């Protein structure tokens, strides 16, 4: 039998992972407030739970206006990551995959290897951290190409992620770059199925060759794409509160994560951009319980999925998997 204690305590006690987290979008807001309270008030409207972004560009603008003034040095990345990881420790998170945006002229002028070193240095011993480099779809054939062609040589870079506005086409040559990076031992991800439909999820899987799709939730619009993801063993790194804040779905009750899981798609749970959504990982699990009536066993399955794909030795994952399996068995 499951222990009889509150849902909040149950979620707190779950060993958890965070596998879809943008470090710039996870900037702890209080760091900005402490830096300049006049410019960044304690409770801005966009951080209220009921706030909805008008569009992806509206969200992106809000993010950039707040993140860019902070991320001006490796030391600032370290400080933001230090606070961010402390919050993970407080929520019993054991493993984190976080991405940073590749620096380009006029946008975060800190060399990528310095960013990676700063983030890793901020990680406490109780959390395993893997760092990914994120880029826009248009960056593959833009000014960042010379940097992208060096990524397989970057020490301690776990992988890469294609992100940004899904309205952008995927540039020719992206599949070749992604295949080259996989051959060099890097994990490749792609944002898809958030602001565009199931066809972009199919593209991510069949053309780019990824097995880790960030979001992926609009695959639910095409049963064939859901089957494809399940058959290929693709993982959707889902961020429910982000999906509601960005109006991908009108409410949590209409979110398709349970239907995806029931169809055999592995789904993890993460926060995406806590700077913009004022969310944390425990709240994501609570949102599934309250908005979709997830049972404790279903929450444990979601937590287990994160450990299944974690870039960790099997023996390191095993104690957490066994703990979650005991909950799932009831």
Short mmCIF file of C-alpha atoms in Angstrom, two decimals:
data_model
loop_
_atom_site.label_atom_id
_atom_site.label_comp_id
_atom_site.label_asym_id
_atom_site.label_seq_id
_atom_site.Cartn_x
_atom_site.Cartn_y
_atom_site.Cartn_z
CA UNK A 1 0.00 0.00 0.00
CA UNK A 2 1.10 3.58 -0.63
CA UNK A 3 1.92 5.58 2.52
CA UNK A 4 -0.92 7.76 3.75
CA UNK A 5 0.46 11.28 3.63
CA UNK A 6 -0.35 14.45 1.75
CA UNK A 7 0.01 14.78 -1.98
CA UNK A 8 2.48 17.64 -1.60
CA UNK A 9 4.65 15.54 0.72
CA UNK A 10 4.39 12.58 -1.64
CA UNK A 11 5.60 14.69 -4.58
CA UNK A 12 8.38 16.17 -2.48
CA UNK A 13 9.57 12.68 -1.55
CA UNK A 14 9.63 11.45 -5.17
CA UNK A 15 13.16 11.35 -6.60
CA UNK A 16 12.86 13.47 -9.72
CA UNK A 17 14.70 14.65 -12.81
CA UNK A 18 14.53 17.88 -14.82
CA UNK A 19 15.25 17.22 -18.49
CA UNK A 20 13.90 20.32 -20.27
CA UNK A 21 15.31 23.48 -18.70
CA UNK A 22 16.76 26.57 -20.39
CA UNK A 23 19.31 28.13 -18.09
CA UNK A 24 18.61 31.67 -19.32
CA UNK A 25 14.90 31.02 -18.88
CA UNK A 26 15.53 29.63 -15.39
CA UNK A 27 17.17 32.81 -14.09
CA UNK A 28 15.92 33.17 -10.50
CA UNK A 29 13.83 36.33 -10.64
CA UNK A 30 14.90 37.51 -7.20
CA UNK A 31 18.43 38.01 -8.52
CA UNK A 32 17.06 40.65 -10.90
CA UNK A 33 14.92 42.19 -8.17
CA UNK A 34 17.90 42.41 -5.81
CA UNK A 35 20.01 43.93 -8.59
CA UNK A 36 17.54 46.73 -9.37
CA UNK A 37 14.20 46.70 -7.45
CA UNK A 38 12.99 49.75 -9.33
CA UNK A 39 13.42 48.13 -12.70
CA UNK A 40 12.30 44.65 -11.64
CA UNK A 41 9.47 44.81 -9.05
CA UNK A 42 8.94 41.92 -6.68
CA UNK A 43 5.69 40.67 -8.26
CA UNK A 44 5.42 41.50 -11.96
CA UNK A 45 2.18 40.58 -13.69
CA UNK A 46 3.78 38.08 -16.09
CA UNK A 47 4.80 35.86 -13.16
CA UNK A 48 1.27 35.41 -11.87
CA UNK A 49 -0.07 31.88 -12.40
CA UNK A 50 -3.04 33.07 -14.44
CA UNK A 51 -0.91 35.05 -16.89
CA UNK A 52 -1.11 33.96 -20.53
CA UNK A 53 1.33 35.06 -23.23
CA UNK A 54 -0.29 36.45 -26.36
CA UNK A 55 2.14 34.63 -28.66
CA UNK A 56 5.52 32.96 -28.76
CA UNK A 57 7.22 36.23 -29.86
CA UNK A 58 5.59 37.97 -26.88
CA UNK A 59 7.01 35.30 -24.56
CA UNK A 60 10.42 35.46 -26.25
CA UNK A 61 10.55 39.24 -25.86
CA UNK A 62 9.72 39.01 -22.16
CA UNK A 63 12.43 36.40 -21.69
CA UNK A 64 15.10 38.38 -23.51
CA UNK A 65 14.29 41.64 -21.73
CA UNK A 66 14.90 39.97 -18.40
CA UNK A 67 17.66 37.46 -19.17
CA UNK A 68 20.01 39.53 -21.31
CA UNK A 69 20.79 42.16 -18.65
CA UNK A 70 21.88 39.42 -16.27
CA UNK A 71 23.84 36.93 -18.39
CA UNK A 72 26.83 39.13 -19.19
CA UNK A 73 29.63 37.00 -17.72
CA UNK A 74 30.56 33.46 -16.72
CA UNK A 75 30.24 34.56 -13.10
CA UNK A 76 26.62 35.53 -13.68
CA UNK A 77 25.92 32.08 -15.17
CA UNK A 78 27.50 30.53 -12.11
CA UNK A 79 25.42 32.58 -9.68
CA UNK A 80 22.16 31.90 -11.51
CA UNK A 81 22.91 28.18 -11.75
CA UNK A 82 23.93 28.02 -8.08
CA UNK A 83 20.54 29.33 -6.96
CA UNK A 84 18.72 27.25 -9.58
CA UNK A 85 20.37 24.02 -8.45
CA UNK A 86 19.78 24.82 -4.76
CA UNK A 87 16.08 24.85 -5.57
CA UNK A 88 16.42 21.47 -7.24
CA UNK A 89 18.09 20.06 -4.13
CA UNK A 90 15.22 21.39 -2.01
CA UNK A 91 12.73 19.50 -4.23
CA UNK A 92 14.58 16.16 -4.17
CA UNK A 93 15.75 16.44 -7.78
CA UNK A 94 18.63 14.08 -8.52
CA UNK A 95 19.45 14.77 -12.18
CA UNK A 96 19.24 17.85 -14.43
CA UNK A 97 19.69 18.45 -18.15
CA UNK A 98 19.91 22.17 -18.85
CA UNK A 99 20.67 24.04 -22.06
CA UNK A 100 22.21 27.44 -22.72
CA UNK A 101 21.87 29.48 -25.89
CA UNK A 102 25.02 29.52 -27.99
CA UNK A 103 26.58 32.99 -27.80
CA UNK A 104 26.44 35.09 -30.96
CA UNK A 105 27.33 38.69 -31.75
CA UNK A 106 24.99 40.96 -29.81
CA UNK A 107 23.61 38.12 -27.68
CA UNK A 108 25.40 36.89 -24.55
CA UNK A 109 29.04 37.45 -25.38
CA UNK A 110 30.41 34.70 -23.13
CA UNK A 111 32.29 31.82 -24.82
CA UNK A 112 30.38 28.56 -24.73
CA UNK A 113 33.06 26.51 -22.94
CA UNK A 114 33.15 29.13 -20.16
CA UNK A 115 29.37 28.89 -19.78
CA UNK A 116 29.56 25.10 -19.54
CA UNK A 117 32.31 25.29 -16.92
CA UNK A 118 30.37 27.87 -14.89
CA UNK A 119 27.16 25.81 -14.87
CA UNK A 120 28.97 22.62 -13.92
CA UNK A 121 30.92 24.38 -11.18
CA UNK A 122 27.62 25.50 -9.64
CA UNK A 123 26.22 21.97 -9.44
CA UNK A 124 26.05 20.50 -5.92
CA UNK A 125 27.39 17.00 -5.39
CA UNK A 126 23.88 15.63 -4.82
CA UNK A 127 22.75 16.41 -8.38
CA UNK A 128 24.16 15.05 -11.64
CA UNK A 129 24.09 17.84 -14.25
CA UNK A 130 24.41 17.52 -18.02
CA UNK A 131 24.78 20.67 -20.13
CA UNK A 132 23.40 21.11 -23.67
CA UNK A 133 23.98 23.88 -26.23
CA UNK A 134 20.80 25.33 -27.70
CA UNK A 135 20.42 27.14 -30.99
CA UNK A 136 17.71 28.46 -33.30
CA UNK A 137 16.76 26.56 -36.44
CA UNK A 138 18.20 29.43 -38.48
CA UNK A 139 21.59 29.29 -36.72
CA UNK A 140 22.76 26.19 -38.59
CA UNK A 141 23.49 28.24 -41.72
CA UNK A 142 24.07 31.60 -40.02
CA UNK A 143 26.91 33.36 -38.16
CA UNK A 144 27.04 30.58 -35.57
CA UNK A 145 27.98 27.87 -38.07
CA UNK A 146 31.70 28.08 -37.29
CA UNK A 147 30.91 27.56 -33.61
CA UNK A 148 28.49 24.72 -34.34
CA UNK A 149 31.19 22.95 -36.35
CA UNK A 150 33.37 22.87 -33.22
CA UNK A 151 30.79 21.53 -30.79
CA UNK A 152 31.89 17.90 -30.90
CA UNK A 153 35.25 19.07 -29.48
CA UNK A 154 33.74 20.90 -26.50
CA UNK A 155 34.58 19.05 -23.32
CA UNK A 156 31.67 18.37 -20.97
CA UNK A 157 29.04 19.28 -23.57
CA UNK A 158 26.42 16.52 -23.34
CA UNK A 159 24.54 17.43 -26.49
CA UNK A 160 22.63 19.98 -28.52
CA UNK A 161 19.08 21.25 -28.83
CA UNK A 162 17.25 23.02 -31.64
CA UNK A 163 14.84 25.54 -30.14
CA UNK A 164 13.07 28.85 -30.77
CA UNK A 165 10.06 29.81 -32.82
CA UNK A 166 8.68 26.75 -34.62
CA UNK A 167 7.43 29.00 -37.41
CA UNK A 168 11.03 28.96 -38.67
CA UNK A 169 11.77 26.28 -41.24
CA UNK A 170 14.40 23.72 -40.38
CA UNK A 171 17.44 24.75 -42.38
CA UNK A 172 18.93 22.45 -45.04
CA UNK A 173 21.90 20.59 -43.64
CA UNK A 174 20.57 20.35 -40.08
CA UNK A 175 20.13 16.59 -40.30
CA UNK A 176 23.76 16.17 -41.39
CA UNK A 177 25.00 18.31 -38.50
CA UNK A 178 22.84 16.41 -36.00
CA UNK A 179 24.07 13.05 -37.36
CA UNK A 180 27.70 14.22 -37.13
CA UNK A 181 27.23 15.29 -33.51
CA UNK A 182 25.60 11.98 -32.59
CA UNK A 183 28.54 10.16 -34.17
CA UNK A 184 30.78 12.19 -31.86
CA UNK A 185 28.81 10.99 -28.84
CA UNK A 186 26.56 14.02 -28.32
CA UNK A 187 22.84 13.64 -27.60
CA UNK A 188 20.64 15.52 -30.06
CA UNK A 189 17.31 17.12 -29.12
CA UNK A 190 14.76 19.21 -30.98
CA UNK A 191 11.86 21.41 -29.93
CA UNK A 192 8.82 20.32 -31.91
CA UNK A 193 5.10 19.93 -31.53
CA UNK A 194 4.60 23.02 -29.39
CA UNK A 195 3.55 25.90 -31.66
CA UNK A 196 3.44 23.78 -34.78
CA UNK A 197 1.65 20.50 -35.27
CA UNK A 198 2.43 16.82 -35.42
CA UNK A 199 4.29 17.12 -38.72
CA UNK A 200 7.16 18.89 -36.96
CA UNK A 201 7.41 16.01 -34.50
CA UNK A 202 7.60 13.59 -37.42
CA UNK A 203 10.32 15.77 -38.97
CA UNK A 204 12.31 15.75 -35.73
CA UNK A 205 12.16 11.96 -35.54
CA UNK A 206 12.45 10.90 -39.20
CA UNK A 207 14.59 13.69 -40.66
CA UNK A 208 16.71 14.89 -37.75
CA UNK A 209 16.94 11.45 -36.16
CA UNK A 210 16.30 12.55 -32.59
CA UNK A 211 14.93 10.37 -29.82
CA UNK A 212 14.48 13.31 -27.44
CA UNK A 213 11.75 15.77 -28.45
CA UNK A 214 11.29 18.88 -26.34
CA UNK A 215 7.53 19.26 -25.81
CA UNK A 216 6.19 17.03 -28.61
CA UNK A 217 2.68 17.36 -27.20
CA UNK A 218 0.93 18.31 -30.42
CA UNK A 219 1.84 14.92 -31.81
CA UNK A 220 -1.53 14.02 -30.29
CA UNK A 221 -3.13 15.60 -33.37
CA UNK A 222 -1.96 12.67 -35.54
CA UNK A 223 -2.28 9.11 -34.27
CA UNK A 224 0.33 7.94 -36.79
CA UNK A 225 2.93 10.30 -35.31
CA UNK A 226 2.09 9.13 -31.79
CA UNK A 227 2.61 5.53 -32.95
CA UNK A 228 5.88 6.52 -34.61
CA UNK A 229 7.17 8.09 -31.39
CA UNK A 230 6.15 5.07 -29.33
CA UNK A 231 7.63 2.55 -31.77
CA UNK A 232 10.93 4.44 -32.05
CA UNK A 233 11.27 4.80 -28.28
CA UNK A 234 11.20 8.60 -28.50
CA UNK A 235 10.93 10.60 -25.30
CA UNK A 236 8.86 13.78 -25.03
CA UNK A 237 10.30 16.15 -22.41
CA UNK A 238 7.01 17.79 -21.45
CA UNK A 239 6.48 21.08 -19.60
CA UNK A 240 2.77 21.24 -18.69
CA UNK A 241 2.62 24.66 -16.99
CA UNK A 242 4.58 26.22 -19.85
CA UNK A 243 2.12 24.69 -22.32
CA UNK A 244 -0.79 26.36 -20.54
CA UNK A 245 0.99 29.70 -20.07
CA UNK A 246 1.74 29.81 -23.78
CA UNK A 247 -1.80 28.75 -24.70
CA UNK A 248 -0.70 25.57 -26.47
CA UNK A 249 -3.72 24.12 -24.65
CA UNK A 250 -6.53 26.09 -23.00
CA UNK A 251 -6.30 24.35 -19.63
CA UNK A 252 -4.50 21.55 -17.83
CA UNK A 253 -7.61 19.40 -18.13
CA UNK A 254 -7.11 19.43 -21.92
CA UNK A 255 -3.38 18.64 -21.84
CA UNK A 256 -2.62 15.37 -23.70
CA UNK A 257 0.24 14.02 -21.55
CA UNK A 258 -1.83 11.15 -20.13
CA UNK A 259 -3.07 10.14 -23.60
CA UNK A 260 0.50 10.18 -24.89
CA UNK A 261 1.70 8.03 -22.00
CA UNK A 262 -1.18 5.59 -22.45
CA UNK A 263 -0.24 5.31 -26.15
CA UNK A 264 3.26 4.20 -25.15
CA UNK A 265 5.19 7.47 -25.51
CA UNK A 266 7.69 8.04 -22.73
CA UNK A 267 7.03 11.48 -21.20
CA UNK A 268 9.18 13.26 -18.65
CA UNK A 269 8.10 16.34 -16.66
CA UNK A 270 10.06 19.61 -16.50
CA UNK A 271 9.64 23.37 -16.06
CA UNK A 272 11.06 24.87 -19.30
CA UNK A 273 11.50 28.56 -18.30
CA UNK A 274 10.73 29.25 -14.62
CA UNK A 275 11.74 32.90 -15.04
CA UNK A 276 8.70 33.41 -17.27
CA UNK A 277 6.23 31.00 -15.65
CA UNK A 278 7.16 31.30 -11.93
CA UNK A 279 6.91 27.52 -11.68
CA UNK A 280 8.95 24.79 -10.04
CA UNK A 281 9.11 21.05 -10.56
CA UNK A 282 6.94 20.09 -7.60
CA UNK A 283 4.25 22.44 -8.94
CA UNK A 284 4.38 20.67 -12.31
CA UNK A 285 3.55 17.36 -10.61
CA UNK A 286 0.85 19.03 -8.52
CA UNK A 287 -0.64 20.52 -11.70
CA UNK A 288 -0.92 17.04 -13.21
CA UNK A 289 -2.57 15.74 -10.05
CA UNK A 290 -5.02 18.61 -9.72
CA UNK A 291 -5.70 19.37 -13.38
CA UNK A 292 -5.64 15.87 -14.83
CA UNK A 293 -6.30 13.76 -11.74
CA UNK A 294 -2.98 11.93 -12.10
CA UNK A 295 -2.71 9.18 -9.51
CA UNK A 296 0.38 8.77 -7.38
CA UNK A 297 1.37 5.79 -9.52
CA UNK A 298 1.08 7.91 -12.69
CA UNK A 299 3.23 10.63 -11.14
CA UNK A 300 5.82 8.00 -10.26
CA UNK A 301 5.76 6.70 -13.85
CA UNK A 302 6.52 10.23 -15.10
CA UNK A 303 9.35 10.55 -12.59
CA UNK A 304 10.70 7.14 -13.60
CA UNK A 305 10.77 8.18 -17.26
CA UNK A 306 13.29 10.89 -16.45
CA UNK A 307 15.67 8.40 -14.89
CA UNK A 308 15.21 5.99 -17.81
CA UNK A 309 16.70 8.53 -20.23
CA UNK A 310 19.16 10.15 -17.81
CA UNK A 311 22.75 10.13 -19.04
CA UNK A 312 23.94 8.16 -16.03
CA UNK A 313 25.48 4.73 -15.44
CA UNK A 314 22.87 2.05 -14.81
CA UNK A 315 24.10 1.41 -11.29
CA UNK A 316 23.65 5.09 -10.39
CA UNK A 317 20.04 5.11 -11.60
CA UNK A 318 19.08 1.81 -9.99
CA UNK A 319 18.24 2.95 -6.42
CA UNK A 320 15.88 5.65 -7.72
CA UNK A 321 14.27 3.32 -10.24
CA UNK A 322 13.68 0.74 -7.51
CA UNK A 323 12.13 3.35 -5.24
CA UNK A 324 9.79 4.49 -8.00
CA UNK A 325 8.96 0.93 -9.03
CA UNK A 326 7.82 0.21 -5.49
CA UNK A 327 5.38 3.13 -5.71
CA UNK A 328 4.15 2.10 -9.16
CA UNK A 329 3.46 -1.44 -7.92
CA UNK A 330 1.50 0.07 -5.01
#
